[in-house]
PDB file of C-alpha atoms in Angstrom:
ATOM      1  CA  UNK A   1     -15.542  17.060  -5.270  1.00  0.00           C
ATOM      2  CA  UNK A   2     -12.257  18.469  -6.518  1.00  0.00           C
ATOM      3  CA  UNK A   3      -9.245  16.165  -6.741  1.00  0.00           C
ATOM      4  CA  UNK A   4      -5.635  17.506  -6.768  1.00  0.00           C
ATOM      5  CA  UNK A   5      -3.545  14.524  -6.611  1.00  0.00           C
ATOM      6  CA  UNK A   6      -5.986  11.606  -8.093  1.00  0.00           C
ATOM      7  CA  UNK A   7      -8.198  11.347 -10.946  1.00  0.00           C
ATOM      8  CA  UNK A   8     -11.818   9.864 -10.158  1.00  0.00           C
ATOM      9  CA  UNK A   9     -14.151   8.069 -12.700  1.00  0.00           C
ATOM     10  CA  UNK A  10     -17.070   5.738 -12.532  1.00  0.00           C
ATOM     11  CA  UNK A  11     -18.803   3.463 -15.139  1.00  0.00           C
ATOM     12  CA  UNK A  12     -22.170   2.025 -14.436  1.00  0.00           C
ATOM     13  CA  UNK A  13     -21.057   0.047 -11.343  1.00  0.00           C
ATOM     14  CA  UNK A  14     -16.733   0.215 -11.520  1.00  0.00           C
ATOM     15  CA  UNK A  15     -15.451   3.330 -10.176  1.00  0.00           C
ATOM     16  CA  UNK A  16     -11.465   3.608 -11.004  1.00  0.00           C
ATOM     17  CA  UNK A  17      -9.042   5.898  -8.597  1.00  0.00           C
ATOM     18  CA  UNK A  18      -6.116   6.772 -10.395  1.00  0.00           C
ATOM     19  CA  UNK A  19      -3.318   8.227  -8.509  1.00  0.00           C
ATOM     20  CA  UNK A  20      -1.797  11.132 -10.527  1.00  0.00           C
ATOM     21  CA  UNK A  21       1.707  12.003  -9.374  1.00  0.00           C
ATOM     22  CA  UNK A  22       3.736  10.051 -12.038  1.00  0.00           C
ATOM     23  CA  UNK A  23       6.493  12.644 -12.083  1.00  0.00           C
ATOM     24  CA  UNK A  24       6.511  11.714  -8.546  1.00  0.00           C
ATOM     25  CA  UNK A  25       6.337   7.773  -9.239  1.00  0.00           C
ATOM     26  CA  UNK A  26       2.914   8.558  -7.112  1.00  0.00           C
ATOM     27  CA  UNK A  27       5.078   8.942  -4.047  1.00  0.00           C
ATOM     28  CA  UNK A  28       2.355   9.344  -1.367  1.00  0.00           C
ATOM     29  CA  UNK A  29       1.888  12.624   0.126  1.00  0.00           C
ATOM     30  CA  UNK A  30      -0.613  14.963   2.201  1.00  0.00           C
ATOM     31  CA  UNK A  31      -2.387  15.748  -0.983  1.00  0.00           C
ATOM     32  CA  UNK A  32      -2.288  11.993  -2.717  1.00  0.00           C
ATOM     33  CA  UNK A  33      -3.179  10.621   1.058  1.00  0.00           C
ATOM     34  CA  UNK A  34      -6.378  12.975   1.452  1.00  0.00           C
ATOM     35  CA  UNK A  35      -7.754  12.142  -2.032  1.00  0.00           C
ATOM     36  CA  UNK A  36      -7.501   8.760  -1.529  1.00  0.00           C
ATOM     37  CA  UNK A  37      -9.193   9.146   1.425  1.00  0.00           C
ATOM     38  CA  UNK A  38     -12.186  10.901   0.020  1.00  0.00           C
ATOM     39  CA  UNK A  39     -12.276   9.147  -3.479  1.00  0.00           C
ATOM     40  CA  UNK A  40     -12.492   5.629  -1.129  1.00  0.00           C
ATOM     41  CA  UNK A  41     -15.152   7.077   1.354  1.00  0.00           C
ATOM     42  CA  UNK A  42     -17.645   7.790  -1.922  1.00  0.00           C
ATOM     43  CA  UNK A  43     -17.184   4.289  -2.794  1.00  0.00           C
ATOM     44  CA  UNK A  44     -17.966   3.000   0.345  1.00  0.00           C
ATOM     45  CA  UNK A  45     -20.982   5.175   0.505  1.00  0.00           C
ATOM     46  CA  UNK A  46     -22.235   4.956  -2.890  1.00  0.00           C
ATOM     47  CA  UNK A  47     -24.490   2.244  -3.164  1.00  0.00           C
ATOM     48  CA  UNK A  48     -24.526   2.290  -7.098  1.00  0.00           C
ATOM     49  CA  UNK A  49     -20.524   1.396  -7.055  1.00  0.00           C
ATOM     50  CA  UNK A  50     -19.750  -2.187  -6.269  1.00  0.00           C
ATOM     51  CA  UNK A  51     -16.460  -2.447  -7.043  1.00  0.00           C
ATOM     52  CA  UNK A  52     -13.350   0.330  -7.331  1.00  0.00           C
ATOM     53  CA  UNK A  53     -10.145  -0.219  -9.367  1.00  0.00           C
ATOM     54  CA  UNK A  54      -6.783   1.946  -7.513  1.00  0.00           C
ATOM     55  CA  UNK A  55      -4.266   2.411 -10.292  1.00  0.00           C
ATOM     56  CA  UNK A  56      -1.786   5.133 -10.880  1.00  0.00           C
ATOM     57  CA  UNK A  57      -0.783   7.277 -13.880  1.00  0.00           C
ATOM     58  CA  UNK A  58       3.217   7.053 -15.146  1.00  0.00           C
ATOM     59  CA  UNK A  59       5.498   3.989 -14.765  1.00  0.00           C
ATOM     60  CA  UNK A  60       5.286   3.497 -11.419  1.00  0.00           C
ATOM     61  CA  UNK A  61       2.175   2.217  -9.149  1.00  0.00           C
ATOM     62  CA  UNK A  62       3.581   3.820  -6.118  1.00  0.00           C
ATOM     63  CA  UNK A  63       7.692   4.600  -4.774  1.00  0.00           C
ATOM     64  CA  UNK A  64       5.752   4.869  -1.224  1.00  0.00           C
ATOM     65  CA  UNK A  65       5.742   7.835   1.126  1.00  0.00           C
ATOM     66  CA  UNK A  66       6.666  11.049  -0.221  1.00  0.00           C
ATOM     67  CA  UNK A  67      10.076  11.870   1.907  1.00  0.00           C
ATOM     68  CA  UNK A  68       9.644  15.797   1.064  1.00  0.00           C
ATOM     69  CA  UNK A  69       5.873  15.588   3.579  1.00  0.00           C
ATOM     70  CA  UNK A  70       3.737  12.968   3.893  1.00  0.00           C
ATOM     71  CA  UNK A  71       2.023  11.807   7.541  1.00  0.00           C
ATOM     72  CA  UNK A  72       4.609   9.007   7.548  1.00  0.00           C
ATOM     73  CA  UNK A  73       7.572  10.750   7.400  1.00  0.00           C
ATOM     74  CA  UNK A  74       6.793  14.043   9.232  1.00  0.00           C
ATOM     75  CA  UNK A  75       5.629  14.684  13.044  1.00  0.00           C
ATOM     76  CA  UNK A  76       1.531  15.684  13.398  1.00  0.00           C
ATOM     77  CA  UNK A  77       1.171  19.057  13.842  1.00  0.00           C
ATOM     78  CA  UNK A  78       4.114  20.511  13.407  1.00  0.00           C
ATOM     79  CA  UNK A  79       5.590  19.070  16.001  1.00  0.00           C
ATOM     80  CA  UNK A  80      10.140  18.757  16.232  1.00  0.00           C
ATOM     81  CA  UNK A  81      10.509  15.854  17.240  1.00  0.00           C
ATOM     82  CA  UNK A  82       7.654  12.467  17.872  1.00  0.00           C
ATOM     83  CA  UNK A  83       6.983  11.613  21.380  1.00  0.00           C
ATOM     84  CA  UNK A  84       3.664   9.695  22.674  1.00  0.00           C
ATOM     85  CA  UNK A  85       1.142  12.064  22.116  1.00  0.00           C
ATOM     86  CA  UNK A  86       2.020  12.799  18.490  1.00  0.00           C
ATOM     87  CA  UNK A  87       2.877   9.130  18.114  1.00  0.00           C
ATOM     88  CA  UNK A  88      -0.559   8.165  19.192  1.00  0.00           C
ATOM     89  CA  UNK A  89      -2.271  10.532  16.487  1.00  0.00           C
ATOM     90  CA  UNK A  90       0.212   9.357  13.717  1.00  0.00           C
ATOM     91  CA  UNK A  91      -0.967   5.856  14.128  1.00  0.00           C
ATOM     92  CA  UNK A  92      -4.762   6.671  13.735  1.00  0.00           C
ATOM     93  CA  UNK A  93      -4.118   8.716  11.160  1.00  0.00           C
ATOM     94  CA  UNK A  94      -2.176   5.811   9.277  1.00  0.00           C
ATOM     95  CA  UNK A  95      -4.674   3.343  10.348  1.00  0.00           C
ATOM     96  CA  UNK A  96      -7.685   5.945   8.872  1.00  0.00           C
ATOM     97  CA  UNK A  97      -5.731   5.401   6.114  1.00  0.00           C
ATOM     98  CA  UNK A  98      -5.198   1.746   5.922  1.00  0.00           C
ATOM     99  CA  UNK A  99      -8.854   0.934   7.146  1.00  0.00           C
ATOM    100  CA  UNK A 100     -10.649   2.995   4.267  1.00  0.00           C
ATOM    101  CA  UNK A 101      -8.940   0.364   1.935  1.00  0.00           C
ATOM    102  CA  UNK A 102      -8.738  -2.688   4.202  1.00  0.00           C
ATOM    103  CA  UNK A 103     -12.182  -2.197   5.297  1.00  0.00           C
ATOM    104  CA  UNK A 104     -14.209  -0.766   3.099  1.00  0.00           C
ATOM    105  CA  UNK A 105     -17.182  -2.262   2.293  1.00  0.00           C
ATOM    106  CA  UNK A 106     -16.874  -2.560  -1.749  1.00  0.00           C
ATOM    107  CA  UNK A 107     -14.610  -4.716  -3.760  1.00  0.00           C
ATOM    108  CA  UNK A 108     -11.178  -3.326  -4.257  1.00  0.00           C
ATOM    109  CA  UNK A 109      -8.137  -4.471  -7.180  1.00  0.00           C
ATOM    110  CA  UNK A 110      -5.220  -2.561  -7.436  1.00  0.00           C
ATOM    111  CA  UNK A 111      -3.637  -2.892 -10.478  1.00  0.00           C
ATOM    112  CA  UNK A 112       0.355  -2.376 -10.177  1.00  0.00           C
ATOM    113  CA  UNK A 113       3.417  -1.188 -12.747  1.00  0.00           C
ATOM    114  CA  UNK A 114       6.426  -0.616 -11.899  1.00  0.00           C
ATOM    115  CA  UNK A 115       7.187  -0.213  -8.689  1.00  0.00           C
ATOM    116  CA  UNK A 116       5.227  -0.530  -5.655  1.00  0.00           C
ATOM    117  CA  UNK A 117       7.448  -0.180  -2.755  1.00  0.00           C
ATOM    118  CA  UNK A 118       7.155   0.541   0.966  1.00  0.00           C
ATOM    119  CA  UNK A 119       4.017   2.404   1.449  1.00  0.00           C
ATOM    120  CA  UNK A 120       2.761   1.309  -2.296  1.00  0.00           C
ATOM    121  CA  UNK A 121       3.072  -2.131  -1.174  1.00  0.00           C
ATOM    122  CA  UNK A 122       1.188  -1.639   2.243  1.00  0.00           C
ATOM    123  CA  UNK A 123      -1.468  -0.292  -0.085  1.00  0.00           C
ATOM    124  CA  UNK A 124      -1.610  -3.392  -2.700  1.00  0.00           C
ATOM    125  CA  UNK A 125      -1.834  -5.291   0.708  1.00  0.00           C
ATOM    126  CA  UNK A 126      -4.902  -4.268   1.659  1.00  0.00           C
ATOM    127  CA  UNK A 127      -6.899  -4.327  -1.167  1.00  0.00           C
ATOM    128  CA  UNK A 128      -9.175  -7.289  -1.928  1.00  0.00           C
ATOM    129  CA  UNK A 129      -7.455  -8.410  -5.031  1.00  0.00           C
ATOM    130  CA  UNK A 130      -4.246  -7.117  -6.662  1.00  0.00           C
ATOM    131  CA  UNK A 131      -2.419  -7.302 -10.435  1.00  0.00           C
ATOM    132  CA  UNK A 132       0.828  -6.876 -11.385  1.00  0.00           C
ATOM    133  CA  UNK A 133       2.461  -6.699 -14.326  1.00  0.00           C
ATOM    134  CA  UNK A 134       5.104  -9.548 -14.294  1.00  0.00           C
ATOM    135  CA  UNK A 135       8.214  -7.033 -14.249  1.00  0.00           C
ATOM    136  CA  UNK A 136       6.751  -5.185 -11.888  1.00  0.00           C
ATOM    137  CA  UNK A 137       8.728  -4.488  -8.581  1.00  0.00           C
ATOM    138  CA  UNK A 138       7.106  -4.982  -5.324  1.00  0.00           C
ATOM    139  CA  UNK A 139       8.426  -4.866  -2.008  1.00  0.00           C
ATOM    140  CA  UNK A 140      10.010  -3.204   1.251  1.00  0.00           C
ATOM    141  CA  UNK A 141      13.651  -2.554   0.705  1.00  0.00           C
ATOM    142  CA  UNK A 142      13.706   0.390   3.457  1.00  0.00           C
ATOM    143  CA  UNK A 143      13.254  -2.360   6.168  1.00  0.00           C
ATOM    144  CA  UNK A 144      17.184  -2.740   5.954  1.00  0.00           C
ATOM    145  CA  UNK A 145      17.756   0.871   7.256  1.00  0.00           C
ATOM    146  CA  UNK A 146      15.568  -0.051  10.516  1.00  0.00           C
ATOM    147  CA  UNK A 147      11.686   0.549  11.236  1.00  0.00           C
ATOM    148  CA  UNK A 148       8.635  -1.739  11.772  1.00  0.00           C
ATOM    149  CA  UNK A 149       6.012  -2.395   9.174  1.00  0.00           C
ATOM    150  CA  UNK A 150       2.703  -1.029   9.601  1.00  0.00           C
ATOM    151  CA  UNK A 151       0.838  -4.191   8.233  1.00  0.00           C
ATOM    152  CA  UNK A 152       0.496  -7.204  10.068  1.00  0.00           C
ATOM    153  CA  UNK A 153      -0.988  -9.450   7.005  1.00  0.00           C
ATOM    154  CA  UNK A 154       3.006 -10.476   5.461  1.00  0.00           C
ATOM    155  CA  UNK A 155       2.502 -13.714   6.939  1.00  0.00           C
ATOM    156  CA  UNK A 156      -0.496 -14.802   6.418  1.00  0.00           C
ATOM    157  CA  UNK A 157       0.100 -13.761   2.781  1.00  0.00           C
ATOM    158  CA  UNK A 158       2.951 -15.455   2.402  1.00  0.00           C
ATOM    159  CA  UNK A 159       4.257 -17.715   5.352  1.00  0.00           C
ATOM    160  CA  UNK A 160       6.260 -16.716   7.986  1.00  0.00           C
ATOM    161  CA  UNK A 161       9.778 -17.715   6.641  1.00  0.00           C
ATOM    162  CA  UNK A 162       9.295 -16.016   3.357  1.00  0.00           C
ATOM    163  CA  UNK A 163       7.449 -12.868   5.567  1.00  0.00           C
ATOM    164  CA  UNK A 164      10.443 -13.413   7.334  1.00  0.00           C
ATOM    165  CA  UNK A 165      12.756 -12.833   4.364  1.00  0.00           C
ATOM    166  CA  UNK A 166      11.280 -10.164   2.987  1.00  0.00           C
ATOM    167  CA  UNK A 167      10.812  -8.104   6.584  1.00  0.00           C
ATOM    168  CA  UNK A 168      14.546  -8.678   7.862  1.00  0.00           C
ATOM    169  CA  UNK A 169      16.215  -8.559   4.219  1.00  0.00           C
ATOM    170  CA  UNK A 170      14.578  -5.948   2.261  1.00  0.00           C
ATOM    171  CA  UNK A 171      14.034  -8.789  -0.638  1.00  0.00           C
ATOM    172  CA  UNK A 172      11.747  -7.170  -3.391  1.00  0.00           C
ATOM    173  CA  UNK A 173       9.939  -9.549  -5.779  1.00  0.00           C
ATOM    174  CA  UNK A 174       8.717  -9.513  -9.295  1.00  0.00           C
ATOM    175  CA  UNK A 175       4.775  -9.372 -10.053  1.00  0.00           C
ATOM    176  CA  UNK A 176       6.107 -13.320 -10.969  1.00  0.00           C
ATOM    177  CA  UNK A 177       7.119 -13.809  -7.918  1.00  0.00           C
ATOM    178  CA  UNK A 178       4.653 -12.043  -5.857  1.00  0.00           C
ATOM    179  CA  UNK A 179       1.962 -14.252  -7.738  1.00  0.00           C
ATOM    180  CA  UNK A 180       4.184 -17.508  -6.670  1.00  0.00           C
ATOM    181  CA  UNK A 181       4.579 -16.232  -2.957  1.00  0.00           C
ATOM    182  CA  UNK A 182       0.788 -14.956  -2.633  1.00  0.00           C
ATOM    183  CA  UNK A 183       1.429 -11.779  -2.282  1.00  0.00           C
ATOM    184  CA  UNK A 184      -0.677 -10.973  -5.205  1.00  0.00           C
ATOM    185  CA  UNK A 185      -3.421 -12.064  -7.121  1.00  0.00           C
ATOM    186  CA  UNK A 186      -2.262 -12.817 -10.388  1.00  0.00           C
ATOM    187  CA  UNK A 187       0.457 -11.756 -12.175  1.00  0.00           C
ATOM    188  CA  UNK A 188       0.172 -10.802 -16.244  1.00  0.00           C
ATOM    189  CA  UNK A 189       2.227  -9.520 -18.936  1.00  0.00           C
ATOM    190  CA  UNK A 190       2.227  -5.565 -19.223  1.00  0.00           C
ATOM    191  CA  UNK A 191       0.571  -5.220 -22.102  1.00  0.00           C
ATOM    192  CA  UNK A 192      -2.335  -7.145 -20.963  1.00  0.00           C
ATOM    193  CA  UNK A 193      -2.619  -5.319 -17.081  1.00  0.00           C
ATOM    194  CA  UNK A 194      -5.404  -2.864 -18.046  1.00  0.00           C
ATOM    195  CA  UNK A 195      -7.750  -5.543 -20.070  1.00  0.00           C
ATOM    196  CA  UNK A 196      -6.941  -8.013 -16.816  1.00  0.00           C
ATOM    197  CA  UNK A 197      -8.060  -5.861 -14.672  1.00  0.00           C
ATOM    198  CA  UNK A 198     -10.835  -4.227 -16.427  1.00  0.00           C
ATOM    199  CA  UNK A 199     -12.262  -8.247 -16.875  1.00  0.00           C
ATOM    200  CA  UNK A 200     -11.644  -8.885 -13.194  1.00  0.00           C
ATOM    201  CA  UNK A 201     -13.767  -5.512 -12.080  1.00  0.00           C
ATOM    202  CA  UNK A 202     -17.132  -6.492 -14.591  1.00  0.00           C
ATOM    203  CA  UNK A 203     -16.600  -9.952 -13.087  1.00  0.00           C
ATOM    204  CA  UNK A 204     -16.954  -8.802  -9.643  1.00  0.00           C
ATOM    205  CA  UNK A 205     -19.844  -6.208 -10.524  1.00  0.00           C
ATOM    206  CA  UNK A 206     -22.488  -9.077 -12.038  1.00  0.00           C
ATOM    207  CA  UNK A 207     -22.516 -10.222  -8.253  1.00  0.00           C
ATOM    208  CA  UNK A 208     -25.715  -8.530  -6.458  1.00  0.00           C
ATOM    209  CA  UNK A 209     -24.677  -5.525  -4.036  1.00  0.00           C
ATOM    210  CA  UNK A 210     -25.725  -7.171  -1.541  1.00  0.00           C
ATOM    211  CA  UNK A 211     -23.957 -10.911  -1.780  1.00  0.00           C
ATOM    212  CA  UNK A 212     -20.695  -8.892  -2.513  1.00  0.00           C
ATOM    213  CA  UNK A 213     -20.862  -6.763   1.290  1.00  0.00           C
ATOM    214  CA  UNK A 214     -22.002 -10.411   2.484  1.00  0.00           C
ATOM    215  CA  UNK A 215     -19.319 -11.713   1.210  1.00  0.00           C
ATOM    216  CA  UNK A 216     -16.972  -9.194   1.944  1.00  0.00           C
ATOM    217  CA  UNK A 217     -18.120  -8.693   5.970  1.00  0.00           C
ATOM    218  CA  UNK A 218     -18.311 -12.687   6.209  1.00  0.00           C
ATOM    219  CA  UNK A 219     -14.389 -12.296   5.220  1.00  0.00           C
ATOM    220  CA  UNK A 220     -13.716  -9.772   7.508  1.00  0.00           C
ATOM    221  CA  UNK A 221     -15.719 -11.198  10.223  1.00  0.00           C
ATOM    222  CA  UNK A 222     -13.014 -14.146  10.088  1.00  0.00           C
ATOM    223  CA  UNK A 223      -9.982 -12.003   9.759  1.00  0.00           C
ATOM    224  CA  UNK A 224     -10.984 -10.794  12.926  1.00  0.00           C
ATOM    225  CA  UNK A 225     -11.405 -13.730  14.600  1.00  0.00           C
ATOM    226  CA  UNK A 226      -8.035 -14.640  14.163  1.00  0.00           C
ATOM    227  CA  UNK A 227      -6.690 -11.596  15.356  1.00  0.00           C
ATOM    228  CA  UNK A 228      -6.095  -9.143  12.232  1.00  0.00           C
ATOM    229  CA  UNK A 229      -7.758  -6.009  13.788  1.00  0.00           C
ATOM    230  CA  UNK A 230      -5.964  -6.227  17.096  1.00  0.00           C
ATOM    231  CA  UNK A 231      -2.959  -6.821  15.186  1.00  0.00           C
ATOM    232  CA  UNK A 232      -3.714  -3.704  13.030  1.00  0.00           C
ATOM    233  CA  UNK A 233      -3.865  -1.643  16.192  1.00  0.00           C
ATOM    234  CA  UNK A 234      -0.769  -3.042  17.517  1.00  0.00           C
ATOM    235  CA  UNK A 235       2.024  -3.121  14.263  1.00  0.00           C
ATOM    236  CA  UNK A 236       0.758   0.600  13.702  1.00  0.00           C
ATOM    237  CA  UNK A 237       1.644   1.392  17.509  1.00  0.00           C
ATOM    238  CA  UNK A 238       5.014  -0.649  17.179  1.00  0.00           C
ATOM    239  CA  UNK A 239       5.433   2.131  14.332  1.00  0.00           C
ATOM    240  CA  UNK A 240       4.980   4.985  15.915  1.00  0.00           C
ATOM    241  CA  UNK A 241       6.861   3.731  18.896  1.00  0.00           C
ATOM    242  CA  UNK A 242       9.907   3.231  16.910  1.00  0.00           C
ATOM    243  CA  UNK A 243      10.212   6.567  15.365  1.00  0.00           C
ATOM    244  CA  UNK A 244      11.229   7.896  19.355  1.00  0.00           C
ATOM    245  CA  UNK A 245      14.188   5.597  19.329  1.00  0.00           C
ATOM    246  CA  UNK A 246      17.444   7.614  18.277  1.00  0.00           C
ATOM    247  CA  UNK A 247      18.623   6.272  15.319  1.00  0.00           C
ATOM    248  CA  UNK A 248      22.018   3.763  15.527  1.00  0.00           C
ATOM    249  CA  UNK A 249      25.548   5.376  15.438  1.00  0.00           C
ATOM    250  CA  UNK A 250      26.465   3.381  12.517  1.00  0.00           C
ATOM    251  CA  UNK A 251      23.346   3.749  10.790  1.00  0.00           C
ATOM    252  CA  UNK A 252      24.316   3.791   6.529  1.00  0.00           C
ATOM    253  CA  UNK A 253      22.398   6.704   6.621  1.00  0.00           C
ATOM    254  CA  UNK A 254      19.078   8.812   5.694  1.00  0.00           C
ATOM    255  CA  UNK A 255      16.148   7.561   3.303  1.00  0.00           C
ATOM    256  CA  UNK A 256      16.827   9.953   0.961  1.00  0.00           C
ATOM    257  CA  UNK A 257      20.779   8.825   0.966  1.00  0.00           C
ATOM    258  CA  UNK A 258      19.629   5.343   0.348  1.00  0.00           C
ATOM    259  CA  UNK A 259      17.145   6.291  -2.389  1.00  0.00           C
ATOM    260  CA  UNK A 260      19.929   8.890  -4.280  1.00  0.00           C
ATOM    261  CA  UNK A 261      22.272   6.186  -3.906  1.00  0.00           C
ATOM    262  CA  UNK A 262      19.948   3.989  -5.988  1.00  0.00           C
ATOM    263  CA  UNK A 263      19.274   6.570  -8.685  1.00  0.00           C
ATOM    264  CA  UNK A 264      22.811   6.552  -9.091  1.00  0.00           C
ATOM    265  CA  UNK A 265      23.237   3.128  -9.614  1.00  0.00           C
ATOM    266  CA  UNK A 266      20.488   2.791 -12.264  1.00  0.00           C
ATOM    267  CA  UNK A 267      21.832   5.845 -13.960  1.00  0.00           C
ATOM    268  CA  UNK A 268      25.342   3.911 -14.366  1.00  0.00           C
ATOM    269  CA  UNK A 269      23.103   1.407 -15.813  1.00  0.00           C
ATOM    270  CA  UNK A 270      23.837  -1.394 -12.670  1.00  0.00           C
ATOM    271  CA  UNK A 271      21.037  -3.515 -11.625  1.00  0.00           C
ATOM    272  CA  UNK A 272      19.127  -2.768  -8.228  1.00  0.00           C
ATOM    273  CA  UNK A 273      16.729  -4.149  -6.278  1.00  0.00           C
ATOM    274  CA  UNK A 274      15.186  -0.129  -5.940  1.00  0.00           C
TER     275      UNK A 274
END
């Protein structure tokens, strides 16, 4: 298969997906989205693959959904303005998403620089096992212009009063910090992220194919159990619900306002949190 927006490698049984926007900061789009998709189904479906590193090309792992069209920002099908119908196919199409990461059968690490915010995050969420580099920047600073998370794991990751700071805030953490809260894995200097990683992935692939999906369904099996899948269903439907409400008179303002106002800022050389 032909790849637009990702570059796709394997190695005996480590397959790596590299996202490939960095002029971009691997903002996620319709293109980025799709290969994902595709490069994650051949994992899952590839029975010589055990384990699949998601990285990304440039400084950044991912600035999250791409405000110029992604499935995120814009209505299905063309559609003005979102309503239920539209609504309803936004959220499985998010949750296709999600699930191919969340759920897929083999072992997944992302491995994150810079910054992985909004979307990028949601995508570091769901992977298996996750590695930052300890100045990396990871967290949801759009929650403070309104909107409802698509990912119900925050606190079981890290505790409900720190979820809770992070969701009604906008706080974004270090890779330090996200190691300390439990957001991620482990946390390493830069210069030692791709060796990390690399060790981590021929770790995982000595395990039989088989004890890894045992493993890996045993884990899920639980998840369930406590509710994660329902919960799935339900954040992505308080998401798409959401995007009917009219947005507040004294809102600050647009995504794109808040993200130009940050470029700003770190052109003046003044510290931000994004």
């Amino acid at each position: 298969m032909t790849y637009t927006a990702i570059e796709f490698e394997t190695e005996g049984p480590i397959a790596t997906i590299t996202m490939d926007r960095p002029d971009k900061r691997n903002a996620l789009n319709h293109a980025l989205l799709d290969d994902l998709l595709a490069a994650l189904n051949v994992v899952a479906e590839d029975d010589s693959l055990k384990v699949a590193i998601l990285r990304a090309n440039g400084p950044a792992f991912s600035a999250g959904y791409d405000i110029d069209g992604s499935p995120y920002i814009n209505t299905p099908d063309g559609d003005s303005e979102w309503n239920i119908v539209n609504g309803h196919k936004h959220q499985r199409i998010m949750r296709g998403i999600y699930e191919a990461i969340w759920d897929n059968p083999k072992v997944i690490i992302a491995q994150i620089q810079g910054h992985a915010i909004a979307g990028g995050m949601y995508i570091s969420m769901l992977c298996d096992l996750v590695v930052a580099a300890d100045e990396a920047i990871i967290g949801e600073p759009f929650m403070r212009m309104g909107g409802a998370s698509s990912i119900p794991f925050w606190s079981y990751l890290v505790g409900p009063r720190r979820a809770n700071d992070m969701l009604f805030t906008g706080r974004v953490l270090s890779g330090k910090e996200a190691e300390e809260w439990g957001l991620v894995t482990r946390s390493v200097p830069a210069a030692e992220l791709d060796e990390t990683v690399r060790e981590m992935a021929e770790s995982v692939a000595e395990a039989p194919l088989a004890s890894l999906l045992t493993k890996k369904e045993m884990w899920h099996t639980q998840a369930d159990m406590l509710g994660w899948g329902a919960q799935f269903r339900y954040t992505t439907s308080l998401n798409s619900w959401l995007r009917m409400a009219p947005p507040p008179p004294d809102s600050a303002g647009s995504m794109r306002d808040f993200m130009n106002q940050r470029k700003a800022q770190q052109e003046r050389g003044e510290r931000t949190d994004y």
